[in-house]
Coordinates of C-alpha atoms in Angstrom, one line a residue:
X1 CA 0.0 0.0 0.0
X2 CA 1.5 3.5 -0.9
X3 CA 1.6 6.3 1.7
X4 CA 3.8 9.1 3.0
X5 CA 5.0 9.1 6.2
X6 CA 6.5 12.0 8.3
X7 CA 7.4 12.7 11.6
X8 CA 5.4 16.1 12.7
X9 CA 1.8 16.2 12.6
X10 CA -0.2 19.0 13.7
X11 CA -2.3 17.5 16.4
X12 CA -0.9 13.0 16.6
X13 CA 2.0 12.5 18.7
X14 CA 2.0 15.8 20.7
X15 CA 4.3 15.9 24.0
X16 CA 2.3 16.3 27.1
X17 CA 3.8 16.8 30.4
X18 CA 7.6 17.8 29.5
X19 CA 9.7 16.7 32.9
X20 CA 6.7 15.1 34.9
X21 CA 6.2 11.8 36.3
X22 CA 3.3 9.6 35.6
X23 CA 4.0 8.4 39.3
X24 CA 3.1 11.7 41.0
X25 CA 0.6 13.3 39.1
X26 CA -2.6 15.6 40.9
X27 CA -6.3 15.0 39.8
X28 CA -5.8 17.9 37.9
X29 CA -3.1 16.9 36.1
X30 CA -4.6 13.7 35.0
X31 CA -7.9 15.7 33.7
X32 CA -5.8 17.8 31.5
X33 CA -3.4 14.6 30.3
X34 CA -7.0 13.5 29.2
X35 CA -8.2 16.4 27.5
X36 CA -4.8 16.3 25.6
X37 CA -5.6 12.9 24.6
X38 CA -9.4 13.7 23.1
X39 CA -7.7 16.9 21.1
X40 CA -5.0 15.3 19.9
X41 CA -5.7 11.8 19.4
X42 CA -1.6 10.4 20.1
X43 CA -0.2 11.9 22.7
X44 CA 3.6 11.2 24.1
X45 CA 4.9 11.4 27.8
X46 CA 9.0 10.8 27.6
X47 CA 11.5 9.7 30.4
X48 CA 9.6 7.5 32.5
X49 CA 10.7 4.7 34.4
X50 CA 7.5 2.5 35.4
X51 CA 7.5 -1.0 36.5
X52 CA 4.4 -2.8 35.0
X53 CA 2.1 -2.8 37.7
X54 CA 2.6 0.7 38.4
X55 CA 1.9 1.5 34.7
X56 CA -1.7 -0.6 35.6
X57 CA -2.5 2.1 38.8
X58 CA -1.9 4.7 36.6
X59 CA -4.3 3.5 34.3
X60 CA -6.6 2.8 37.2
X61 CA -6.6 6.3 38.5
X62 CA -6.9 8.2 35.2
X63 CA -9.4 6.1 33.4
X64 CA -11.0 3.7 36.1
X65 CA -10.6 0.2 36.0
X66 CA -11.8 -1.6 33.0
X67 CA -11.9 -5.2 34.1
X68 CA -10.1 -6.0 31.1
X69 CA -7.4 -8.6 32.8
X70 CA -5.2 -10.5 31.4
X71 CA -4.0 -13.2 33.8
X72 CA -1.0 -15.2 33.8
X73 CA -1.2 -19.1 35.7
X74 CA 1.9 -17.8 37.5
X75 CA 5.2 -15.7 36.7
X76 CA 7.0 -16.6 33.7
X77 CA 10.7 -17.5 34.9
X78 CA 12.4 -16.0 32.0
X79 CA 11.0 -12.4 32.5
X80 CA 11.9 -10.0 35.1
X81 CA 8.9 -9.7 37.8
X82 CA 8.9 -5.9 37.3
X83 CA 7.3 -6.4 33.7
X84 CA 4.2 -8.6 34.5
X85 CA 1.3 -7.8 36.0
X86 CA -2.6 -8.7 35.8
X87 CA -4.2 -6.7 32.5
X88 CA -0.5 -5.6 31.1
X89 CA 0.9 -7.4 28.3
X90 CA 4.7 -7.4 27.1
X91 CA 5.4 -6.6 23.4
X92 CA 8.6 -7.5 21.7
X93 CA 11.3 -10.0 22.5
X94 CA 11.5 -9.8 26.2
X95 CA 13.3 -13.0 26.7
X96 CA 17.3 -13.6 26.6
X97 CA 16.6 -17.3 25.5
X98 CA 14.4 -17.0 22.9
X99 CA 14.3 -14.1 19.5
X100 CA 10.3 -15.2 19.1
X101 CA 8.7 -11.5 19.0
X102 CA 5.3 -11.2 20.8
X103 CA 2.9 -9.0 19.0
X104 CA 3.8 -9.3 15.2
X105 CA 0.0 -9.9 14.4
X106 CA 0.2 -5.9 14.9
X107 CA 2.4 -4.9 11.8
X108 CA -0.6 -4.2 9.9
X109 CA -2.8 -1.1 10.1
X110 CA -5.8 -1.6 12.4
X111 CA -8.0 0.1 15.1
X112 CA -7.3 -1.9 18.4
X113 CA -10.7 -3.4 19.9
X114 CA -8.9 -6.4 21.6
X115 CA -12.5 -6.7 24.5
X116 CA -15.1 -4.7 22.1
X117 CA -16.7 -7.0 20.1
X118 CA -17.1 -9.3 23.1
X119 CA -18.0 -7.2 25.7
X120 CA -21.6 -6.4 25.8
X121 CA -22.8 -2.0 26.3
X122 CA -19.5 -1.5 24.5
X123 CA -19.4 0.7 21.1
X124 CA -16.6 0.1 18.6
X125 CA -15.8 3.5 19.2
X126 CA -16.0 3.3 23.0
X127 CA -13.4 5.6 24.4
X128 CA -10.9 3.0 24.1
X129 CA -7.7 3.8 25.4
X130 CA -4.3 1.9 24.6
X131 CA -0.6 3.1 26.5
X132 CA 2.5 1.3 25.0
X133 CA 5.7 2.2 27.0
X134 CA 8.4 1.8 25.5
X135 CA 11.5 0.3 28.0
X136 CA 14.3 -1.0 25.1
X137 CA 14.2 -0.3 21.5
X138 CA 15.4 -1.4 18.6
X139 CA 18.2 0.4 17.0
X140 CA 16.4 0.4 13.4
X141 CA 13.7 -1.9 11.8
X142 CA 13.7 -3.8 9.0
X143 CA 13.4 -0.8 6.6
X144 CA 17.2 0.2 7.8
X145 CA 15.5 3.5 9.8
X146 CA 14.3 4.3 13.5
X147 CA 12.4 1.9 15.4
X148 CA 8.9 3.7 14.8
X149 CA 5.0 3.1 14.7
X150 CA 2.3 4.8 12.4
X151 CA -0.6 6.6 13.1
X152 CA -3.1 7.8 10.9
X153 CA -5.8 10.1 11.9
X154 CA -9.3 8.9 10.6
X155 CA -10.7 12.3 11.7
X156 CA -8.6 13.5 9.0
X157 CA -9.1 10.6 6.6
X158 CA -12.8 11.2 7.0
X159 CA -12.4 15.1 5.6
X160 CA -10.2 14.5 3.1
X161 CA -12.5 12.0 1.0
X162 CA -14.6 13.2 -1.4
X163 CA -17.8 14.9 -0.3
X164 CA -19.6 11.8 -2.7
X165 CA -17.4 9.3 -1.4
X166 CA -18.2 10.2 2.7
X167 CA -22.0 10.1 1.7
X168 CA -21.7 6.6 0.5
X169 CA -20.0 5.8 3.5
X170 CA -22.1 7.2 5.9
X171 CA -25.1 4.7 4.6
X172 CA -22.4 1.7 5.6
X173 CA -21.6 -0.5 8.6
X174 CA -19.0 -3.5 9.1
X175 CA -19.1 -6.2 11.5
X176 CA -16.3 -6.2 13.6
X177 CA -14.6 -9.7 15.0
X178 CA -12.4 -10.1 17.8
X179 CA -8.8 -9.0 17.1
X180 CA -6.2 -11.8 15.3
X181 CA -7.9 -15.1 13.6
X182 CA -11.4 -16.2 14.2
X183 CA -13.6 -18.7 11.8
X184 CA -17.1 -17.1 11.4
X185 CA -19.5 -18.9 13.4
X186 CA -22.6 -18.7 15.8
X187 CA -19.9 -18.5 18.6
X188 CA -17.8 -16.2 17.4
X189 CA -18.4 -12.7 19.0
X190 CA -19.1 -9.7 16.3
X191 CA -20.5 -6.3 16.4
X192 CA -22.2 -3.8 13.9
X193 CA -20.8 -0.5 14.0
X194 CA -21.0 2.4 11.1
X195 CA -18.0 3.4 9.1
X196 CA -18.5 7.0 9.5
X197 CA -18.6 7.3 13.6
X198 CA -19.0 10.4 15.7
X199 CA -16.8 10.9 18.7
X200 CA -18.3 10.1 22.3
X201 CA -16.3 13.9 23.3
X202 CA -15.4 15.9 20.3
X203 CA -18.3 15.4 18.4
X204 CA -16.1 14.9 15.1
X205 CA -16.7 12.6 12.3
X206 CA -14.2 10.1 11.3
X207 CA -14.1 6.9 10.2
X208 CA -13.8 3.5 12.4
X209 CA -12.7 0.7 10.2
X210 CA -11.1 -1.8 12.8
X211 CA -8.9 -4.5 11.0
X212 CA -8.9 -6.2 7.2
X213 CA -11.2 -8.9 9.1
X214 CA -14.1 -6.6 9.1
X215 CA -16.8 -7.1 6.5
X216 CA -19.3 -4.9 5.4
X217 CA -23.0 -5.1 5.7
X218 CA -23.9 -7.3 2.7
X219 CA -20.8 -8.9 2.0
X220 CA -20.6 -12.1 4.8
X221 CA -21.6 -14.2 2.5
X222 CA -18.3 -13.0 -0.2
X223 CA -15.6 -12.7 2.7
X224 CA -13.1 -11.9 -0.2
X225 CA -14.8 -9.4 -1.6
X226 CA -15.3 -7.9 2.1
X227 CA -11.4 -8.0 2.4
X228 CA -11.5 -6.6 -0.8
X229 CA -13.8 -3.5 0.5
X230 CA -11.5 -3.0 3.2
X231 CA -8.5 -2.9 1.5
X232 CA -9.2 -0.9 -1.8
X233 CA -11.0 1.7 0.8
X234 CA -7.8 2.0 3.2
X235 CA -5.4 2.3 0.2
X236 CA -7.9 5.4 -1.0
X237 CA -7.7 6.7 2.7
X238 CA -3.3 6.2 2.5
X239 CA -3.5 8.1 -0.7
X240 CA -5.2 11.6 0.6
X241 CA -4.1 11.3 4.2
X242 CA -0.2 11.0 5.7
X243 CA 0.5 8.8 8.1
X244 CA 2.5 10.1 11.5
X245 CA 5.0 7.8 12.4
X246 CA 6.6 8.2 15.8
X247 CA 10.2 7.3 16.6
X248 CA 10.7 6.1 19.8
X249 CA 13.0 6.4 22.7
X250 CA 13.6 4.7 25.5
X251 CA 10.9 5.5 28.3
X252 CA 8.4 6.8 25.8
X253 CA 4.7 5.9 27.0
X254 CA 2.7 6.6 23.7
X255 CA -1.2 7.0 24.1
X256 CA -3.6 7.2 21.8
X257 CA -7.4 7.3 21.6
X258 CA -8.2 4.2 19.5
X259 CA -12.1 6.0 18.2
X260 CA -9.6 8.5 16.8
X261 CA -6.7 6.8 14.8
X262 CA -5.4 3.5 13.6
X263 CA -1.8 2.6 13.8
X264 CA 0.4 -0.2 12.4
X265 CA 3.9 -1.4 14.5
X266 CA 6.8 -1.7 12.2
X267 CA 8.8 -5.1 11.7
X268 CA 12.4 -5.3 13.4
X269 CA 15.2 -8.2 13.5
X270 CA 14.7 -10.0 16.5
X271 CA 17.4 -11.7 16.4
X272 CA 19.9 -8.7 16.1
X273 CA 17.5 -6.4 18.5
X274 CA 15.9 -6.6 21.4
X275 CA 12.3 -4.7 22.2
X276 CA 10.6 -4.4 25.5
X277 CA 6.9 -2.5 25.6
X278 CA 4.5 -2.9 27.9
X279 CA 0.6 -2.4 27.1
X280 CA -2.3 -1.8 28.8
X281 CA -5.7 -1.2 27.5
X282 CA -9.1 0.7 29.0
X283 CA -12.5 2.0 28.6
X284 CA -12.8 5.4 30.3
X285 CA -15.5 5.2 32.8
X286 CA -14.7 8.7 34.4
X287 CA -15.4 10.8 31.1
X288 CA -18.8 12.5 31.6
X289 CA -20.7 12.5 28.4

């Protein structure tokens, strides 16, 4: 798929909090790191040093707990203590023995919706909250250039379509699966959502599109022409709209509002690198609407 990437964007990836810790922030402080987050839709909080259960209280006390748990049978051996903890997950190739890198079903471009589709009350475009934090990086990726990941802002996508092209969208829904591989079924959890949604805060339009497993109303009975939809329609939206692609340094926590953008991580050598990211996912409960 063609696009242009750069590394400024006037509103993804802004720098919140210059010199604060996420350890030791007021009430106050969180409320405005969240209205940075709804305005600008990636936000970036540098030099942190968080184990991964304190990354999880902060989430707590700035979005509320979401449930969302993922829980381990007991410590894995191999990894240090400090980066597991219930509902945090480790990206990359945390572990000296092995070079097996956790999270490549991400290098493709997708909204993440990991509990939506299975979660009942929940809208696709839920204010859905993911924090990566980013504890060793790779010196480069497989393109030869910075460890980065891209963000594209569907706010912006949605505008820069033709004013025919939105209309026709705007009559459209998909049906959203679980993320990674699921066979269609009567016990596979899905969802209908519009393409064109309108965020639960800002009120703007944009579009929610989730992952190339999502099929368009009408199509479940031609999954490859759905993937078909999908794709032609995000290769439109890569053509008018550039994607934001942050580089990363060590102790970067990297937020973004997932009703708001879509992202894709970028393949490295995990056998010359190493990569260490925590995540950790939520549903704001405190956001009055």
């Amino acid at each position: 798929m063609q696009q242009h990437t750069f590394k400024q964007h006037p509103r993804l990836g802004t720098e919140v909090l210059q010199g604060g810790n996420l350890r030791e922030l007021t009430n106050q402080q969180r409320q405005e790191f969240k209205q940075s987050l709804w305005e600008n839709g990636v936000i970036v909080v540098r030099n942190q040093n968080m184990t991964a259960s304190q990354l999880q209280e902060f989430t707590n006390h700035t979005f509320g707990e979401s449930g969302f748990k993922y829980l381990p049978k007991s410590l894995d051996p191999d990894i240090h203590p400090d980066l597991q903890s219930p509902g945090v997950s480790i990206l990359g190739n945390p572990k000296e023995s092995s070079p097996e890198i956790i999270g490549q079903f991400a290098w493709q471009w997708h909204h993440d919706k990991d509990h939506l589709p299975r979660t009942d009350g929940l809208d696709m475009n839920s204010l859905y909250v993911v924090m990566l934090y980013g504890m060793e990086i790779p010196v480069q990726g497989l393109d030869g250039k910075p460890h980065t990941t891209e963000f594209i802002d569907m706010v912006e996508a949605y505008q820069n379509l033709e004013p025919g092209y939105r209309r026709q969208l705007e009559q459209m829904s998909m049906y959203h699966l679980p993320p990674r591989t699921y066979k269609l079924g009567s016990d596979v959890p899905m969802k209908k959502h519009p393409i064109v949604s309108t965020h639960k805060v800002t009120g703007h339009k944009g579009l929610y599109l989730g992952s190339d497993t999502s099929i368009a109303v009408g199509m479940e009975d031609d999954l490859s022409l759905a993937k078909q939809f999908w794709q032609e329609l995000f290769q439109r939206i890569l053509e008018c709209t550039p994607v934001y692609a942050h580089v990363w340094q060590p102790g970067d926590l990297v937020v973004w509002d997932n009703s708001q953008v879509m992202h894709a991580g970028i393949p490295y050598d995990g056998s010359k690198y190493k990569r260490v990211a925590l995540r950790v996912a939520a549903v704001d409960k405190t956001q009055i609407v």
